[in-house]
Each structure stands twice: as structure tokens, then as C-alpha cells.
Coordinates of N, CA and C in Angstrom, one line a residue:
K1 N -146.3 -69.8 -39.6 CA -146.4 -71.0 -38.8 C -147.8 -71.3 -38.3
R2 N -148.5 -70.3 -37.9 CA -149.9 -70.5 -37.5 C -150.8 -71.0 -38.6
A3 N -150.5 -70.5 -39.8 CA -151.3 -70.9 -41.0 C -151.0 -72.4 -41.3
I4 N -149.7 -72.8 -41.2 CA -149.4 -74.2 -41.5 C -150.0 -75.1 -40.4
F5 N -149.9 -74.7 -39.1 CA -150.5 -75.5 -38.1 C -152.0 -75.6 -38.3
A6 N -152.7 -74.5 -38.7 CA -154.1 -74.6 -38.9 C -154.5 -75.5 -40.1
R7 N -153.6 -75.5 -41.1 CA -153.8 -76.4 -42.3 C -153.7 -77.8 -41.8
D8 N -152.6 -78.2 -41.1 CA -152.4 -79.5 -40.7 C -153.5 -80.0 -39.7
E9 N -154.0 -79.1 -38.9 CA -155.1 -79.5 -38.0 C -156.4 -79.7 -38.7
F10 N -156.6 -78.9 -39.8 CA -157.8 -79.1 -40.6 C -157.7 -80.4 -41.3
L11 N -156.5 -80.7 -41.9 CA -156.4 -82.0 -42.7 C -156.7 -83.2 -41.7
S12 N -156.2 -83.2 -40.5 CA -156.4 -84.3 -39.6 C -157.9 -84.4 -39.2
I13 N -158.5 -83.3 -38.9 CA -159.9 -83.4 -38.4 C -160.8 -83.8 -39.6
A14 N -160.6 -83.2 -40.8 CA -161.4 -83.5 -42.0 C -161.2 -84.9 -42.4
S15 N -160.0 -85.4 -42.3 CA -159.8 -86.8 -42.7 C -160.5 -87.8 -41.8
H16 N -160.5 -87.5 -40.5 CA -161.2 -88.4 -39.5 C -162.7 -88.3 -39.7
E17 N -163.2 -87.1 -39.9 CA -164.6 -86.9 -40.1 C -165.1 -87.6 -41.4
L18 N -164.3 -87.5 -42.4 CA -164.7 -88.1 -43.7 C -164.7 -89.6 -43.6
R19 N -163.8 -90.2 -42.9 CA -163.6 -91.6 -42.8 C -164.8 -92.3 -42.3
T20 N -165.5 -91.8 -41.2 CA -166.6 -92.5 -40.6 C -167.8 -92.7 -41.5
P21 N -168.3 -91.7 -42.2 CA -169.4 -92.0 -43.1 C -169.0 -92.9 -44.3
L22 N -167.8 -92.7 -44.7 CA -167.3 -93.5 -45.9 C -167.2 -94.9 -45.5
T23 N -166.7 -95.3 -44.3 CA -166.7 -96.7 -43.9 C -168.1 -97.3 -43.8
A24 N -169.0 -96.5 -43.3 CA -170.4 -97.0 -43.2 C -171.0 -97.2 -44.6
L25 N -170.7 -96.3 -45.5 CA -171.2 -96.5 -46.9 C -170.6 -97.7 -47.6
K26 N -169.3 -97.9 -47.4 CA -168.7 -99.1 -48.0 C -169.3 -100.4 -47.5
L27 N -169.5 -100.5 -46.1 CA -170.1 -101.7 -45.6 C -171.5 -101.9 -46.1
R28 N -172.3 -100.9 -46.3 CA -173.6 -101.0 -46.8 C -173.5 -101.6 -48.3
L29 N -172.6 -101.0 -49.1 CA -172.5 -101.4 -50.4 C -172.1 -102.9 -50.5
Q30 N -171.1 -103.2 -49.7 CA -170.6 -104.6 -49.7 C -171.7 -105.6 -49.3
S31 N -172.6 -105.2 -48.3 CA -173.6 -106.1 -47.9 C -174.6 -106.3 -49.0
V32 N -174.9 -105.3 -49.8 CA -175.8 -105.4 -50.9 C -175.2 -106.3 -52.0
L33 N -173.9 -106.0 -52.2 CA -173.2 -106.8 -53.2 C -173.2 -108.3 -53.0
H34 N -173.2 -108.7 -51.7 CA -173.2 -110.1 -51.4 C -174.6 -110.7 -51.3
A35 N -175.6 -109.9 -51.6 CA -177.0 -110.4 -51.6 C -177.2 -111.5 -52.7
R36 N -178.1 -112.4 -52.4 CA -178.5 -113.4 -53.4 C -179.2 -112.9 -54.6
D37 N -179.1 -113.6 -55.7 CA -179.9 -113.3 -56.9 C -179.7 -111.8 -57.4
L38 N -178.6 -111.3 -57.2 CA -178.4 -109.9 -57.7 C -178.1 -109.9 -59.2
P39 N -178.9 -109.0 -59.9 CA -178.7 -109.0 -61.4 C -177.3 -108.6 -61.7
E40 N -176.8 -109.1 -62.8 CA -175.4 -108.9 -63.2 C -175.1 -107.4 -63.4
K41 N -176.1 -106.7 -64.0 CA -175.9 -105.3 -64.2 C -175.7 -104.5 -62.9
A42 N -176.6 -104.9 -61.9 CA -176.5 -104.2 -60.6 C -175.2 -104.6 -59.9
Q43 N -174.7 -105.8 -60.1 CA -173.5 -106.3 -59.5 C -172.3 -105.5 -60.0
H44 N -172.3 -105.2 -61.3 CA -171.2 -104.5 -62.0 C -171.2 -103.1 -61.4
R45 N -172.4 -102.5 -61.3 CA -172.4 -101.1 -60.8 C -172.0 -101.0 -59.3
L46 N -172.4 -102.0 -58.5 CA -172.0 -102.0 -57.1 C -170.5 -102.2 -57.0
D47 N -169.9 -103.1 -57.8 CA -168.5 -103.3 -57.8 C -167.8 -102.0 -58.1
S48 N -168.3 -101.2 -59.0 CA -167.7 -99.9 -59.4 C -167.8 -99.0 -58.2
A49 N -169.0 -99.0 -57.5 CA -169.2 -98.1 -56.4 C -168.3 -98.4 -55.2
V50 N -168.1 -99.7 -55.0 CA -167.1 -100.2 -53.9 C -165.7 -99.7 -54.3
G51 N -165.4 -99.8 -55.5 CA -164.0 -99.4 -56.0 C -163.8 -97.9 -55.7
Q52 N -164.8 -97.1 -56.0 CA -164.7 -95.7 -55.7 C -164.6 -95.4 -54.3
T53 N -165.3 -96.1 -53.4 CA -165.2 -95.8 -51.9 C -163.8 -96.2 -51.5
E54 N -163.2 -97.3 -52.1 CA -161.8 -97.7 -51.7 C -160.8 -96.6 -52.1
R55 N -161.1 -96.0 -53.3 CA -160.2 -94.9 -53.8 C -160.3 -93.8 -52.8
L56 N -161.5 -93.4 -52.4 CA -161.7 -92.3 -51.4 C -161.0 -92.6 -50.1
E57 N -161.0 -93.9 -49.7 CA -160.4 -94.3 -48.4 C -158.9 -94.1 -48.5
R58 N -158.3 -94.4 -49.7 CA -156.8 -94.2 -49.9 C -156.5 -92.8 -49.9
L59 N -157.3 -91.9 -50.5 CA -157.0 -90.5 -50.5 C -157.1 -89.9 -49.1
I60 N -158.1 -90.4 -48.3 CA -158.2 -89.9 -46.9 C -157.1 -90.4 -46.1
E61 N -156.6 -91.6 -46.3 CA -155.5 -92.1 -45.5 C -154.2 -91.3 -45.8
N62 N -154.1 -91.0 -47.1 CA -152.9 -90.1 -47.5 C -153.0 -88.8 -46.8
L63 N -154.1 -88.2 -46.7 CA -154.3 -86.9 -46.0 C -153.9 -87.0 -44.6
L64 N -154.3 -88.1 -43.9 CA -153.9 -88.4 -42.5 C -152.4 -88.6 -42.4
D65 N -151.8 -89.3 -43.4 CA -150.4 -89.5 -43.3 C -149.6 -88.2 -43.4
V66 N -150.1 -87.3 -44.3 CA -149.4 -86.0 -44.4 C -149.5 -85.2 -43.1
S67 N -150.7 -85.3 -42.4 CA -150.8 -84.7 -41.1 C -149.9 -85.3 -40.1
R68 N -149.8 -86.7 -40.1 CA -148.9 -87.3 -39.1 C -147.4 -86.9 -39.4
I69 N -147.0 -86.9 -40.6 CA -145.7 -86.6 -41.0 C -145.3 -85.2 -40.5
T70 N -146.2 -84.2 -40.9 CA -145.8 -82.8 -40.5 C -145.9 -82.5 -39.0
T71 N -146.6 -83.3 -38.3 CA -146.6 -83.1 -36.8 C -145.7 -84.1 -36.1
G72 N -144.9 -84.9 -36.9 CA -143.9 -85.8 -36.2 C -144.5 -87.0 -35.6
H73 N -145.7 -87.4 -36.1 CA -146.3 -88.6 -35.4 C -146.4 -89.8 -36.4
L74 N -145.5 -89.9 -37.3 CA -145.4 -91.1 -38.1 C -144.7 -92.2 -37.4
D75 N -145.4 -93.0 -36.7 CA -144.8 -94.1 -35.9 C -144.6 -95.3 -36.7
L76 N -143.5 -96.0 -36.4 CA -143.2 -97.3 -37.1 C -143.4 -98.5 -36.1
E77 N -143.9 -99.6 -36.6 CA -144.0 -100.8 -35.8 C -143.2 -101.9 -36.5
S78 N -141.9 -101.9 -36.2 CA -141.0 -102.8 -36.9 C -141.1 -104.3 -36.5
E79 N -140.9 -105.1 -37.4 CA -140.9 -106.6 -37.2 C -140.0 -107.2 -38.2
D80 N -139.6 -108.5 -37.9 CA -138.7 -109.2 -38.9 C -139.6 -109.6 -40.1
L81 N -139.1 -109.3 -41.3 CA -139.9 -109.6 -42.5 C -138.9 -109.7 -43.7
D82 N -139.5 -110.3 -44.7 CA -138.7 -110.6 -46.0 C -139.2 -109.6 -47.0
L83 N -138.4 -108.7 -47.4 CA -138.8 -107.7 -48.4 C -139.2 -108.3 -49.8
S84 N -138.5 -109.4 -50.1 CA -138.9 -110.1 -51.4 C -140.3 -110.6 -51.3
E85 N -140.7 -111.2 -50.2 CA -142.0 -111.7 -50.0 C -143.0 -110.6 -50.0
L86 N -142.7 -109.5 -49.4 CA -143.6 -108.3 -49.3 C -143.8 -107.8 -50.8
A87 N -142.7 -107.7 -51.5 CA -142.8 -107.2 -52.9 C -143.7 -108.1 -53.8
R88 N -143.5 -109.5 -53.5 CA -144.3 -110.5 -54.2 C -145.8 -110.3 -53.9
D89 N -146.2 -110.1 -52.7 CA -147.6 -109.9 -52.3 C -148.2 -108.7 -53.0
V90 N -147.4 -107.5 -52.9 CA -148.0 -106.3 -53.5 C -148.1 -106.4 -55.0
T91 N -147.1 -107.0 -55.6 CA -147.1 -107.2 -57.1 C -148.3 -108.0 -57.5
E92 N -148.6 -109.1 -56.8 CA -149.7 -109.9 -57.1 C -151.1 -109.2 -57.0
R93 N -151.2 -108.3 -56.1 CA -152.4 -107.5 -56.0 C -152.6 -106.6 -57.2
F94 N -151.5 -106.2 -57.9 CA -151.7 -105.3 -59.0 C -151.8 -106.0 -60.3
R95 N -151.6 -107.3 -60.4 CA -151.6 -108.0 -61.7 C -152.9 -107.9 -62.4
E96 N -154.0 -108.0 -61.8 CA -155.3 -108.0 -62.5 C -155.5 -106.6 -63.0
Q97 N -155.3 -105.6 -62.2 CA -155.4 -104.2 -62.6 C -154.5 -103.9 -63.8
A98 N -153.3 -104.3 -63.7 CA -152.3 -104.1 -64.8 C -152.8 -104.8 -66.1
A99 N -153.3 -106.0 -65.9 CA -153.7 -106.7 -67.1 C -154.8 -106.0 -67.8
R100 N -155.7 -105.4 -67.1 CA -156.9 -104.7 -67.7 C -156.4 -103.5 -68.5
G101 N -155.2 -103.0 -68.1 CA -154.7 -101.9 -68.9 C -153.6 -102.3 -69.9
G102 N -153.5 -103.6 -70.1 CA -152.6 -104.2 -71.1 C -151.1 -104.1 -70.7
T103 N -150.9 -104.1 -69.4 CA -149.6 -103.9 -68.8 C -149.1 -105.2 -68.1
S104 N -147.9 -105.7 -68.3 CA -147.4 -106.8 -67.6 C -146.5 -106.3 -66.5
V105 N -146.5 -107.0 -65.3 CA -145.7 -106.7 -64.2 C -144.8 -107.9 -63.9
E106 N -143.5 -107.7 -64.0 CA -142.5 -108.7 -63.7 C -141.7 -108.5 -62.4
L107 N -141.6 -109.5 -61.6 CA -140.9 -109.4 -60.3 C -139.6 -110.2 -60.4
T108 N -138.5 -109.6 -60.0 CA -137.3 -110.3 -59.9 C -136.8 -110.2 -58.4
A109 N -137.0 -111.3 -57.7 CA -136.6 -111.4 -56.3 C -136.1 -112.8 -56.0
P110 N -134.9 -113.1 -56.4 CA -134.4 -114.5 -56.4 C -134.1 -115.0 -55.0
A111 N -134.0 -114.2 -54.0 CA -133.6 -114.7 -52.7 C -134.3 -113.8 -51.6
P112 N -134.5 -114.4 -50.4 CA -135.0 -113.6 -49.3 C -134.1 -112.4 -49.0
V113 N -134.7 -111.3 -48.6 CA -134.0 -110.1 -48.2 C -134.6 -109.7 -46.8
L114 N -133.9 -110.1 -45.8 CA -134.5 -110.0 -44.4 C -134.1 -108.7 -43.7
G115 N -135.0 -108.2 -42.9 CA -134.7 -107.0 -42.1 C -135.8 -106.7 -41.1
R116 N -135.6 -105.7 -40.3 CA -136.7 -105.3 -39.4 C -137.3 -103.9 -39.9
W117 N -138.5 -104.0 -40.4 CA -139.2 -102.9 -41.0 C -140.7 -102.9 -40.5
D118 N -141.3 -101.8 -40.8 CA -142.8 -101.8 -40.6 C -143.5 -102.3 -41.8
R119 N -144.1 -103.5 -41.7 CA -144.7 -104.1 -42.9 C -145.7 -103.3 -43.6
L120 N -146.7 -102.7 -42.8 CA -147.7 -101.9 -43.5 C -147.2 -100.7 -44.2
R121 N -146.2 -100.1 -43.6 CA -145.6 -98.9 -44.2 C -144.8 -99.2 -45.4
L122 N -144.1 -100.3 -45.4 CA -143.3 -100.6 -46.6 C -144.3 -101.1 -47.7
E123 N -145.4 -101.8 -47.4 CA -146.4 -102.1 -48.3 C -147.0 -100.9 -49.0
Q124 N -147.1 -99.8 -48.2 CA -147.6 -98.5 -48.7 C -146.6 -97.9 -49.7
V125 N -145.4 -98.0 -49.4 CA -144.3 -97.5 -50.3 C -144.4 -98.3 -51.6
A126 N -144.4 -99.6 -51.5 CA -144.4 -100.4 -52.8 C -145.7 -100.1 -53.6
T127 N -146.8 -100.0 -52.9 CA -148.1 -99.7 -53.5 C -148.0 -98.4 -54.2
N128 N -147.5 -97.3 -53.6 CA -147.4 -96.0 -54.2 C -146.5 -96.1 -55.5
L129 N -145.4 -96.8 -55.4 CA -144.5 -96.8 -56.5 C -145.1 -97.6 -57.7
L130 N -145.8 -98.7 -57.4 CA -146.4 -99.4 -58.5 C -147.6 -98.7 -59.1
S131 N -148.3 -98.0 -58.2 CA -149.5 -97.2 -58.7 C -149.0 -96.1 -59.7
N132 N -147.9 -95.5 -59.3 CA -147.3 -94.5 -60.2 C -146.8 -95.1 -61.5
A133 N -146.2 -96.2 -61.4 CA -145.7 -96.9 -62.6 C -146.8 -97.2 -63.6
L134 N -147.9 -97.7 -63.0 CA -149.1 -98.0 -63.8 C -149.7 -96.8 -64.4
K135 N -149.8 -95.7 -63.6 CA -150.5 -94.5 -64.0 C -149.7 -93.8 -65.2
F136 N -148.4 -93.8 -65.1 CA -147.6 -93.1 -66.0 C -146.8 -94.0 -67.0
G137 N -147.0 -95.3 -66.9 CA -146.3 -96.2 -67.7 C -146.8 -96.4 -69.1
G138 N -148.0 -95.9 -69.4 CA -148.5 -95.9 -70.8 C -148.7 -97.3 -71.3
G139 N -149.0 -98.3 -70.5 CA -149.3 -99.6 -70.9 C -148.1 -100.5 -71.2
H140 N -146.9 -100.0 -71.0 CA -145.7 -100.7 -71.2 C -145.3 -101.6 -70.0
P141 N -144.5 -102.6 -70.2 CA -144.2 -103.5 -69.1 C -143.5 -102.8 -67.9
I142 N -143.8 -103.3 -66.7 CA -143.2 -102.7 -65.5 C -142.4 -103.8 -64.8
A143 N -141.2 -103.4 -64.4 CA -140.3 -104.4 -63.7 C -140.1 -104.0 -62.3
V144 N -140.2 -105.0 -61.4 CA -140.0 -104.8 -59.9 C -138.9 -105.7 -59.5
A145 N -137.9 -105.2 -58.8 CA -136.8 -106.0 -58.4 C -136.4 -105.7 -56.9
V146 N -136.0 -106.8 -56.2 CA -135.5 -106.7 -54.9 C -134.2 -107.3 -54.8
Q147 N -133.2 -106.6 -54.2 CA -131.9 -107.1 -54.0 C -131.5 -106.7 -52.5
G148 N -130.5 -107.5 -52.0 CA -130.1 -107.2 -50.7 C -128.8 -107.9 -50.3
D149 N -128.1 -107.3 -49.3 CA -127.0 -108.0 -48.6 C -127.1 -107.7 -47.1
P150 N -126.2 -108.2 -46.3 CA -126.4 -108.0 -44.9 C -126.6 -106.6 -44.4
S151 N -126.2 -105.6 -45.2 CA -126.3 -104.2 -44.7 C -127.3 -103.3 -45.5
H152 N -127.7 -103.8 -46.7 CA -128.6 -102.9 -47.5 C -129.7 -103.8 -48.1
A153 N -130.8 -103.1 -48.4 CA -131.9 -103.7 -49.1 C -132.4 -102.7 -50.1
T154 N -132.7 -103.1 -51.4 CA -133.1 -102.2 -52.4 C -134.4 -102.8 -53.1
L155 N -135.3 -101.9 -53.2 CA -136.6 -102.2 -54.0 C -136.6 -101.2 -55.2
T156 N -136.7 -101.8 -56.4 CA -136.6 -100.9 -57.6 C -137.9 -101.2 -58.4
V157 N -138.5 -100.1 -58.9 CA -139.7 -100.2 -59.7 C -139.4 -99.4 -61.0
T158 N -139.4 -100.1 -62.2 CA -139.0 -99.4 -63.4 C -140.2 -99.5 -64.4
D159 N -140.5 -98.3 -65.0 CA -141.5 -98.3 -66.1 C -140.9 -97.7 -67.3
R160 N -141.7 -97.8 -68.4 CA -141.2 -97.3 -69.7 C -142.1 -96.2 -70.3
G161 N -142.6 -95.4 -69.4 CA -143.7 -94.5 -69.7 C -143.2 -93.1 -70.1
I162 N -143.9 -92.0 -69.6 CA -143.7 -90.7 -70.1 C -142.4 -90.1 -69.5
G163 N -141.9 -90.6 -68.4 CA -140.7 -90.1 -67.8 C -140.9 -88.8 -67.1
I164 N -139.8 -88.2 -66.6 CA -139.8 -87.0 -65.9 C -138.6 -86.1 -66.4
A165 N -138.9 -84.9 -66.7 CA -137.9 -83.9 -67.1 C -136.9 -83.7 -65.9
P166 N -135.6 -83.5 -66.2 CA -134.6 -83.3 -65.2 C -135.0 -82.2 -64.2
E167 N -135.6 -81.1 -64.7 CA -135.9 -80.0 -63.7 C -137.1 -80.3 -62.8
N168 N -137.8 -81.4 -63.0 CA -138.9 -81.8 -62.2 C -138.6 -83.0 -61.2
V169 N -137.4 -83.5 -61.3 CA -137.1 -84.7 -60.5 C -137.2 -84.5 -59.0
D170 N -136.7 -83.4 -58.6 CA -136.8 -83.1 -57.1 C -138.2 -82.7 -56.7
R171 N -139.0 -82.1 -57.6 CA -140.3 -81.6 -57.2 C -141.3 -82.7 -56.9
I172 N -141.1 -83.9 -57.6 CA -142.1 -85.0 -57.4 C -142.2 -85.5 -56.0
F173 N -141.2 -85.2 -55.1 CA -141.2 -85.7 -53.8 C -141.7 -84.6 -52.8
H174 N -142.3 -83.5 -53.3 CA -142.8 -82.5 -52.4 C -144.3 -82.7 -52.2
Q175 N -144.8 -82.1 -51.1 CA -146.2 -82.2 -50.8 C -147.1 -81.6 -51.9
F176 N -148.1 -82.3 -52.3 CA -149.1 -81.8 -53.2 C -148.5 -81.3 -54.5
E177 N -147.4 -81.8 -54.9 CA -146.7 -81.4 -56.1 C -147.2 -82.2 -57.3
R178 N -147.5 -81.5 -58.4 CA -147.9 -82.2 -59.6 C -147.1 -81.7 -60.8
I179 N -146.6 -82.6 -61.6 CA -145.9 -82.1 -62.8 C -146.6 -82.5 -64.1
V180 N -147.8 -83.1 -64.0 CA -148.6 -83.4 -65.1 C -150.1 -82.9 -64.8
G181 N -150.9 -82.9 -65.9 CA -152.3 -82.4 -65.7 C -153.1 -83.2 -64.8
H182 N -153.8 -82.6 -63.9 CA -154.7 -83.3 -63.0 C -155.8 -84.1 -63.7
R183 N -156.4 -83.4 -64.7 CA -157.5 -84.0 -65.5 C -157.1 -85.3 -66.2
T184 N -155.8 -85.3 -66.6 CA -155.4 -86.5 -67.3 C -155.0 -87.7 -66.4
Y185 N -154.3 -87.4 -65.3 CA -153.8 -88.5 -64.5 C -154.4 -88.5 -63.1
G186 N -155.1 -87.5 -62.6 CA -155.7 -87.6 -61.3 C -154.7 -87.6 -60.2
G187 N -155.2 -87.7 -58.9 CA -154.4 -87.8 -57.7 C -154.2 -86.4 -57.1
L188 N -153.6 -86.4 -55.9 CA -153.4 -85.2 -55.2 C -151.9 -84.9 -55.0
G189 N -151.0 -85.7 -55.6 CA -149.6 -85.4 -55.5 C -149.0 -85.6 -54.1
M190 N -149.5 -86.7 -53.5 CA -149.0 -87.0 -52.1 C -148.2 -88.3 -52.0
G191 N -148.4 -89.2 -53.0 CA -147.9 -90.6 -52.9 C -146.4 -90.6 -52.7
L192 N -145.6 -89.9 -53.6 CA -144.2 -90.0 -53.5 C -143.6 -89.3 -52.3
Y193 N -144.3 -88.2 -51.9 CA -143.9 -87.5 -50.7 C -144.0 -88.4 -49.5
I194 N -145.1 -89.1 -49.4 CA -145.3 -90.0 -48.2 C -144.3 -91.2 -48.3
A195 N -144.1 -91.7 -49.5 CA -143.2 -92.8 -49.7 C -141.8 -92.4 -49.2
R196 N -141.3 -91.2 -49.6 CA -140.0 -90.8 -49.2 C -139.9 -90.6 -47.7
Q197 N -140.9 -90.1 -47.1 CA -140.9 -89.9 -45.6 C -140.9 -91.2 -44.9
I198 N -141.6 -92.2 -45.4 CA -141.6 -93.5 -44.7 C -140.2 -94.2 -44.8
V199 N -139.7 -94.1 -46.0 CA -138.3 -94.7 -46.2 C -137.3 -94.0 -45.4
Q200 N -137.3 -92.7 -45.3 CA -136.4 -92.0 -44.5 C -136.6 -92.3 -43.0
A201 N -137.8 -92.5 -42.6 CA -138.1 -92.9 -41.2 C -137.4 -94.2 -40.9
H202 N -137.2 -95.1 -41.9 CA -136.5 -96.4 -41.7 C -135.0 -96.2 -41.8
G203 N -134.5 -95.0 -42.1 CA -133.1 -94.8 -42.2 C -132.6 -95.0 -43.7
G204 N -133.6 -95.0 -44.6 CA -133.2 -95.3 -46.0 C -133.4 -94.0 -46.9
S205 N -133.3 -94.2 -48.2 CA -133.5 -93.1 -49.1 C -134.2 -93.5 -50.3
V206 N -134.8 -92.6 -51.0 CA -135.5 -92.8 -52.3 C -134.9 -92.0 -53.4
Q207 N -134.6 -92.6 -54.5 CA -133.9 -91.9 -55.6 C -134.7 -92.3 -56.9
V208 N -134.6 -91.4 -57.9 CA -135.2 -91.6 -59.2 C -134.2 -91.3 -60.3
E209 N -134.3 -92.2 -61.3 CA -133.6 -92.0 -62.5 C -134.6 -91.9 -63.7
S210 N -134.6 -90.8 -64.4 CA -135.6 -90.6 -65.4 C -135.2 -89.5 -66.4
S211 N -135.9 -89.6 -67.6 CA -135.8 -88.5 -68.5 C -137.1 -88.5 -69.3
S212 N -137.5 -87.4 -69.9 CA -138.7 -87.2 -70.6 C -138.9 -88.3 -71.7
G213 N -140.0 -89.0 -71.7 CA -140.3 -89.9 -72.8 C -139.6 -91.3 -72.7
E214 N -138.8 -91.5 -71.6 CA -138.0 -92.7 -71.6 C -138.2 -93.5 -70.3
G215 N -139.3 -93.2 -69.6 CA -139.6 -94.0 -68.4 C -138.9 -93.6 -67.2
S216 N -139.1 -94.3 -66.1 CA -138.6 -93.9 -64.8 C -138.2 -95.1 -64.0
R217 N -137.1 -94.9 -63.2 CA -136.7 -96.0 -62.3 C -136.5 -95.5 -61.0

């Protein structure tokens, strides 16, 4: 227990300490990026540098979330919102990235699905699910769907990628758990763990249907 507490305390402190210089670096890069008469080659390199700082920001935020979850400090700020609209916003943010990888993203959300949820946290869930679908989808189309009735709301993300072997289905929701090579796919193995904790904090559940080589839902 002492070791786990020390680990969580380290994650929290390290994440906060890393965030401060990274934010300053990102602001500096963005200020240079918006300078006049910037050569095209320099602009491309700065765009890439800003993208890397944003990736680091997401990793640090994930570390902070793991710390919040394990210490019971994952607070929700619920508001009235439309899950269909939220899914539409998140999907649009991914379209350009998906197109660069030759992937199409289709959203099916024919009607508003209203409820009281934490907007930022559900955006985080949708973002993690779509990120995984793009990462492991192998360039195949991705389908996002939202359905609901007065008592339930469902967000589904389906890819046609490498899939998950039956013996690994439960493992993917554990902290820092990886079932594929880090060098090939990157990441720290936190996204699905955080997504499940957020959904459970809302009183919901996360489920996966998959098999090797046949994609995941």
C-alpha cells in the first residue's frame, strides 16, 4: 500500500511539474508560428513541434487522471447536453487526421440524445475511443453511432482493424496494460482504463466485442 501511494503521489507531482515548462514551450512555439513572413519549411517544422507538445500534454493529462482516479478525486461537473452533438463535434475534429491516414469516419446520430453528463469527460471518452480506432484500424473505415431512449444512451465506435484476442479483452481496461508492441503503436496503455473509469463514474459501463483480425466494437 505504501508503494502504491508513493507511485500515485509521484505521478501527480511529476505531471504537475512537467506541465508548467511544456505549456510555456507550446506558447513560445505558437507565437513564432504566427509570425509574419515565416518560410514554408520553418512553418511545417513548427507545426510538427506544436503537434508533439500537444501529444505530450495529452500524456501528462492522462497521468494526472490516473492519479485522480486512484485517489478518488475524479470529480464530475454535470450539465444538460446532447450526446449526439458531442459525438459530432469530436468526430469532426478527427476527420482531417483520419483522412491523412486514408481512413473515413462515419457518424450515425439521427436524433438528439439528451442527458446530464460531464461534457469534458465524455469528450475525453469519445476521443480515446476514436484514437484507438484510428491507431488499430489499419486504414479501414470507422463507424461512430449514438442511440438513446429516456433511460439509456449508447455511444458505439467500430473499426475493422487488427482486433483483440478473447484472452486479452479484459486486460485492455487495466492501468498501463498493453497487448501490442509499444514500438509499433506507441502510447502508455491508459486511454481505455481512464475511459472506463469516467463512464462508470457516470453510472454507465464500457463493453467490447472483438476477435483477432476482425476489428473491434
